[in-house]
């Protein structure tokens, strides 16, 4: 068993409402939203850093990113959206399972150190 929150969400060990699920990834709402809509787009396979990706992970991540704009209505992306991947301590990564933050539904400023 993987001792990782997002793996437990992925395999159903911890129940969570999945907004969307596909073969390689799933999407949930962030528990502590930083925008009107704040989703987490999560590959099912566990890895922490982009630097760890295998060829297969690269293909899966590419498919995952390509799927996002196709979910425009579901994720309310009409006005634009922001994707963020935190990597490591300086970025404030708290869950050691790669995920993409998706923020939408409002005008956003830009304060990377915020
Ligand atoms: P990170 O800081 O690693 O980039 O992002 C982890 C995100 O996971 C944070 O934005 C945090 O709010 C979110 N998160 C942590 N625990 C839970 C949880 O139990 N449920 C959900 N839906 N989100 C969580
Ligand atoms: Zn994991």
Coordinates of N, CA and C and ligand atoms in Angstrom, one line a residue:
X1 N 0.8 -1.2 0.0 CA 0.0 0.0 0.0 C 0.9 1.3 0.0
X2 N 0.5 2.2 -0.8 CA 1.3 3.4 -0.9 C 0.7 4.4 0.2
X3 N 1.7 4.9 1.0 CA 1.2 5.8 2.1 C 1.2 7.3 1.5
X4 N 0.3 7.5 0.6 CA 0.2 8.8 0.0 C -1.3 9.2 -0.2
X5 N -1.6 10.4 0.2 CA -3.0 10.8 0.2 C -3.6 10.7 -1.2
X6 N -2.9 11.1 -2.3 CA -3.5 11.1 -3.6 C -3.6 9.7 -4.2
X7 N -2.6 8.8 -3.8 CA -2.8 7.4 -4.2 C -4.0 6.8 -3.5
X8 N -4.2 7.2 -2.2 CA -5.4 6.7 -1.5 C -6.7 7.2 -2.1
X9 N -6.7 8.4 -2.6 CA -7.9 9.0 -3.4 C -8.0 8.2 -4.6
X10 N -6.9 7.9 -5.3 CA -6.9 7.2 -6.6 C -7.5 5.8 -6.5
X11 N -7.1 5.1 -5.5 CA -7.5 3.7 -5.4 C -8.8 3.5 -4.5
X12 N -9.3 4.6 -4.0 CA -10.6 4.5 -3.3 C -10.4 4.2 -1.8
X13 N -9.2 4.1 -1.4 CA -9.0 3.8 0.1 C -9.5 4.9 0.9
X14 N -9.4 6.2 0.4 CA -10.0 7.3 1.1 C -11.0 7.9 0.1
X15 N -12.3 7.9 0.4 CA -13.3 8.4 -0.5 C -13.1 9.9 -0.8
X16 N -13.3 10.3 -2.0 CA -13.3 11.7 -2.4 C -14.2 11.9 -3.6
X17 N -14.8 13.0 -3.7 CA -15.6 13.3 -4.9 C -14.8 13.6 -6.1
X18 N -14.8 12.7 -7.1 CA -14.0 13.0 -8.3 C -14.9 13.7 -9.3
X19 N -14.5 14.9 -9.6 CA -15.2 15.7 -10.6 C -15.2 15.1 -11.9
X20 N -14.0 14.4 -12.2 CA -13.8 13.7 -13.5 C -12.8 12.6 -13.3
X21 N -12.9 11.6 -14.1 CA -11.9 10.5 -14.0 C -11.7 9.9 -15.4
X22 N -10.5 9.7 -15.7 CA -10.1 9.1 -17.0 C -9.2 7.9 -16.7
X23 N -8.7 7.3 -17.7 CA -7.8 6.1 -17.5 C -6.5 6.5 -16.7
X24 N -5.9 7.6 -17.0 CA -4.6 8.0 -16.4 C -4.7 9.0 -15.3
X25 N -5.8 9.6 -15.1 CA -5.9 10.8 -14.2 C -7.3 11.0 -13.7
X26 N -7.3 11.8 -12.6 CA -8.6 12.2 -12.1 C -8.5 13.6 -11.6
X27 N -9.7 14.2 -11.4 CA -9.8 15.6 -10.9 C -10.7 15.7 -9.7
X28 N -10.1 16.5 -8.7 CA -10.9 16.7 -7.5 C -10.9 18.2 -7.2
X29 N -11.8 18.7 -6.3 CA -11.7 20.0 -5.8 C -10.7 20.2 -4.7
X30 N -9.9 21.2 -4.7 CA -9.0 21.5 -3.6 C -9.8 21.8 -2.3
X31 N -9.3 21.2 -1.2 CA -10.0 21.4 0.1 C -9.9 22.8 0.6
X32 N -8.9 23.5 0.1 CA -8.6 24.9 0.6 C -8.4 25.8 -0.6
X33 N -9.6 26.1 -1.3 CA -9.5 26.8 -2.6 C -8.9 28.2 -2.5
X34 N -8.0 28.4 -3.5 CA -7.3 29.7 -3.7 C -7.9 30.6 -4.8
X35 N -9.0 30.1 -5.4 CA -9.7 30.9 -6.4 C -11.2 30.4 -6.4
X36 N -12.0 31.0 -7.1 CA -13.5 30.7 -7.2 C -13.6 29.2 -7.5
X37 N -12.8 28.7 -8.5 CA -12.7 27.3 -8.8 C -11.3 26.9 -8.6
X38 N -11.0 25.9 -7.8 CA -9.7 25.4 -7.6 C -9.7 23.9 -7.6
X39 N -9.2 23.3 -8.7 CA -9.2 21.9 -8.9 C -7.8 21.3 -8.8
X40 N -7.7 20.1 -8.5 CA -6.4 19.4 -8.6 C -6.5 18.3 -9.6
X41 N -5.6 18.3 -10.6 CA -5.6 17.4 -11.7 C -4.5 16.4 -11.4
X42 N -4.8 15.1 -11.2 CA -3.8 14.2 -10.6 C -3.6 13.0 -11.4
X43 N -2.4 12.7 -11.9 CA -2.1 11.5 -12.5 C -2.3 10.3 -11.5
X44 N -2.8 9.2 -12.0 CA -3.0 8.1 -11.1 C -1.7 7.4 -10.6
X45 N -0.7 7.5 -11.4 CA 0.6 6.9 -11.1 C 1.4 7.8 -10.1
X46 N 1.9 7.2 -9.1 CA 2.6 8.0 -8.1 C 4.0 8.4 -8.6
X47 N 4.3 9.7 -8.6 CA 5.7 10.2 -8.7 C 5.6 11.6 -8.1
X48 N 6.7 12.1 -7.6 CA 6.7 13.4 -6.9 C 7.2 14.5 -7.9
X49 N 8.2 14.2 -8.7 CA 8.9 15.3 -9.4 C 8.8 15.0 -10.9
X50 N 8.7 16.1 -11.7 CA 8.8 16.0 -13.1 C 10.1 15.3 -13.6
X51 N 11.1 15.5 -12.8 CA 12.4 14.9 -13.1 C 12.4 13.4 -13.0
X52 N 11.4 12.8 -12.4 CA 11.4 11.3 -12.2 C 10.6 10.6 -13.3
X53 N 10.1 11.4 -14.3 CA 9.1 10.8 -15.2 C 9.8 9.8 -16.2
X54 N 9.1 8.7 -16.4 CA 9.5 7.8 -17.5 C 8.9 8.2 -18.8
X55 N 9.2 7.5 -19.9 CA 8.6 7.8 -21.2 C 7.1 7.7 -21.1
X56 N 6.6 6.7 -20.4 CA 5.2 6.4 -20.3 C 4.5 7.6 -19.5
X57 N 5.2 8.0 -18.4 CA 4.7 9.1 -17.6 C 4.5 10.4 -18.5
X58 N 5.5 10.6 -19.4 CA 5.5 11.8 -20.2 C 4.3 11.8 -21.1
X59 N 4.1 10.6 -21.7 CA 2.9 10.5 -22.6 C 1.6 10.7 -21.8
X60 N 1.5 10.1 -20.6 CA 0.3 10.2 -19.8 C 0.1 11.7 -19.4
X61 N 1.2 12.4 -19.0 CA 1.0 13.8 -18.6 C 0.6 14.6 -19.8
X62 N 1.1 14.3 -21.0 CA 0.7 15.1 -22.2 C -0.7 14.9 -22.4
X63 N -1.2 13.6 -22.3 CA -2.6 13.4 -22.6 C -3.5 14.1 -21.5
X64 N -3.0 14.1 -20.3 CA -3.7 14.7 -19.2 C -3.9 16.2 -19.5
X65 N -2.8 16.9 -19.8 CA -2.9 18.3 -20.1 C -3.8 18.6 -21.3
X66 N -3.7 17.7 -22.3 CA -4.5 17.9 -23.5 C -6.0 17.8 -23.3
X67 N -6.3 17.0 -22.2 CA -7.7 16.8 -21.9 C -8.3 18.0 -21.2
X68 N -7.5 18.8 -20.5 CA -8.1 19.9 -19.7 C -9.0 20.8 -20.5
X69 N -8.5 21.4 -21.7 CA -9.3 22.3 -22.4 C -10.6 21.7 -23.0
X70 N -10.6 20.3 -23.1 CA -11.8 19.7 -23.5 C -12.9 19.6 -22.4
X71 N -12.5 19.9 -21.2 CA -13.4 19.9 -20.1 C -13.8 21.3 -19.7
X72 N -13.9 22.2 -20.7 CA -14.1 23.6 -20.5 C -15.4 23.9 -19.7
X73 N -16.5 23.3 -20.1 CA -17.8 23.5 -19.4 C -17.7 23.0 -18.0
X74 N -17.3 21.8 -17.8 CA -17.3 21.1 -16.5 C -16.4 21.9 -15.5
X75 N -15.3 22.4 -16.0 CA -14.3 23.1 -15.1 C -14.5 24.6 -15.1
X76 N -15.4 25.1 -15.9 CA -15.7 26.5 -16.0 C -14.4 27.3 -16.4
X77 N -13.9 26.9 -17.6 CA -12.7 27.5 -18.1 C -12.9 28.6 -19.1
X78 N -14.2 29.0 -19.3 CA -14.5 29.9 -20.4 C -13.7 31.2 -20.4
X79 N -13.5 31.8 -19.2 CA -12.9 33.1 -19.1 C -11.4 33.0 -19.0
X80 N -10.8 31.8 -19.1 CA -9.4 31.6 -18.9 C -9.1 30.8 -17.6
X81 N -7.9 30.3 -17.5 CA -7.6 29.5 -16.3 C -6.1 29.5 -16.1
X82 N -5.7 29.1 -15.0 CA -4.2 29.0 -14.6 C -3.9 27.6 -14.1
X83 N -2.7 27.1 -14.6 CA -2.2 25.8 -14.1 C -0.9 26.1 -13.3
X84 N -0.8 25.4 -12.2 CA 0.4 25.5 -11.4 C 0.8 24.1 -10.9
X85 N 2.1 23.9 -11.0 CA 2.7 22.6 -10.5 C 3.8 23.0 -9.5
X86 N 3.5 22.7 -8.2 CA 4.5 23.0 -7.2 C 5.5 21.8 -7.1
X87 N 6.8 22.2 -7.1 CA 7.8 21.2 -7.1 C 8.8 21.5 -5.9
X88 N 8.8 20.7 -4.9 CA 9.7 20.9 -3.8 C 9.4 21.9 -2.8
X89 N 10.3 22.1 -1.8 CA 10.0 22.9 -0.6 C 9.8 24.4 -0.9
X90 N 10.7 24.9 -1.8 CA 10.6 26.4 -2.0 C 9.2 26.8 -2.6
X91 N 8.7 25.8 -3.4 CA 7.4 26.1 -4.1 C 6.2 25.8 -3.1
X92 N 6.5 25.1 -2.0 CA 5.4 24.8 -1.1 C 4.7 23.5 -1.4
X93 N 5.4 22.6 -2.1 CA 4.7 21.3 -2.4 C 4.5 20.6 -1.0
X94 N 3.2 20.3 -0.8 CA 2.9 19.6 0.5 C 2.5 18.1 0.3
X95 N 2.0 17.8 -0.9 CA 1.7 16.4 -1.2 C 2.7 15.8 -2.2
X96 N 3.4 14.8 -1.8 CA 4.5 14.3 -2.6 C 4.0 13.4 -3.8
X97 N 3.0 13.8 -4.4 CA 2.4 13.1 -5.6 C 2.1 14.1 -6.6
X98 N 2.8 14.1 -7.7 CA 2.6 15.2 -8.7 C 1.2 15.5 -9.0
X99 N 0.8 16.8 -9.0 CA -0.5 17.2 -9.4 C -0.5 18.6 -10.0
X100 N -1.5 18.9 -10.7 CA -1.6 20.2 -11.4 C -2.7 21.0 -10.7
X101 N -2.5 22.2 -10.2 CA -3.5 23.0 -9.7 C -4.2 23.7 -10.9
X102 N -5.5 23.7 -10.9 CA -6.2 24.4 -12.0 C -7.1 25.4 -11.3
X103 N -6.9 26.7 -11.6 CA -7.6 27.8 -11.0 C -8.4 28.5 -12.1
X104 N -9.7 28.8 -11.8 CA -10.5 29.4 -12.8 C -11.7 30.2 -12.2
X105 N -12.4 31.0 -13.0 CA -13.6 31.6 -12.5 C -13.5 33.0 -12.0
X106 N -12.3 33.6 -12.2 CA -12.1 35.0 -11.7 C -10.8 35.5 -12.4
X107 N -10.7 36.9 -12.3 CA -9.4 37.5 -12.8 C -8.4 37.2 -11.7
X108 N -7.2 36.9 -12.1 CA -6.1 36.6 -11.2 C -5.0 37.5 -11.3
X109 N -4.4 37.9 -10.2 CA -3.2 38.7 -10.2 C -2.0 37.8 -10.4
X110 N -0.8 38.3 -10.2 CA 0.4 37.5 -10.4 C 1.3 37.9 -9.3
X111 N 1.4 37.0 -8.3 CA 2.3 37.2 -7.2 C 2.9 35.9 -6.8
X112 N 4.0 35.5 -7.6 CA 4.6 34.2 -7.4 C 5.1 33.9 -6.0
X113 N 5.4 35.0 -5.3 CA 6.0 34.8 -4.0 C 4.9 34.9 -2.9
X114 N 3.6 35.0 -3.3 CA 2.5 35.2 -2.4 C 2.2 34.1 -1.5
Ligands
LIG1 P1 0.7 21.3 -3.0 O1 0.8 22.2 -1.9 O2 1.4 20.0 -2.8 O3 1.1 21.9 -4.4 O4 -0.9 21.0 -3.2 C1 -1.5 20.1 -2.4 C2 -3.0 20.6 -2.3 O5 -3.8 19.5 -1.8 C3 -3.2 21.8 -1.4 O6 -3.7 22.9 -2.2 C4 -4.2 21.3 -0.4 O7 -5.2 22.3 -0.1 C5 -4.8 20.1 -1.1 N1 -5.3 19.1 -0.2 C6 -4.6 18.6 0.9 N2 -5.3 17.7 1.6 C7 -6.5 17.5 0.8 C8 -7.6 16.7 1.0 O8 -7.8 15.9 1.9 N3 -8.6 16.8 0.1 C9 -8.5 17.7 -1.0 N4 -9.6 17.8 -1.8 N5 -7.5 18.5 -1.2 C10 -6.4 18.4 -0.3
LIG2 ZN1 0.8 8.9 -4.5

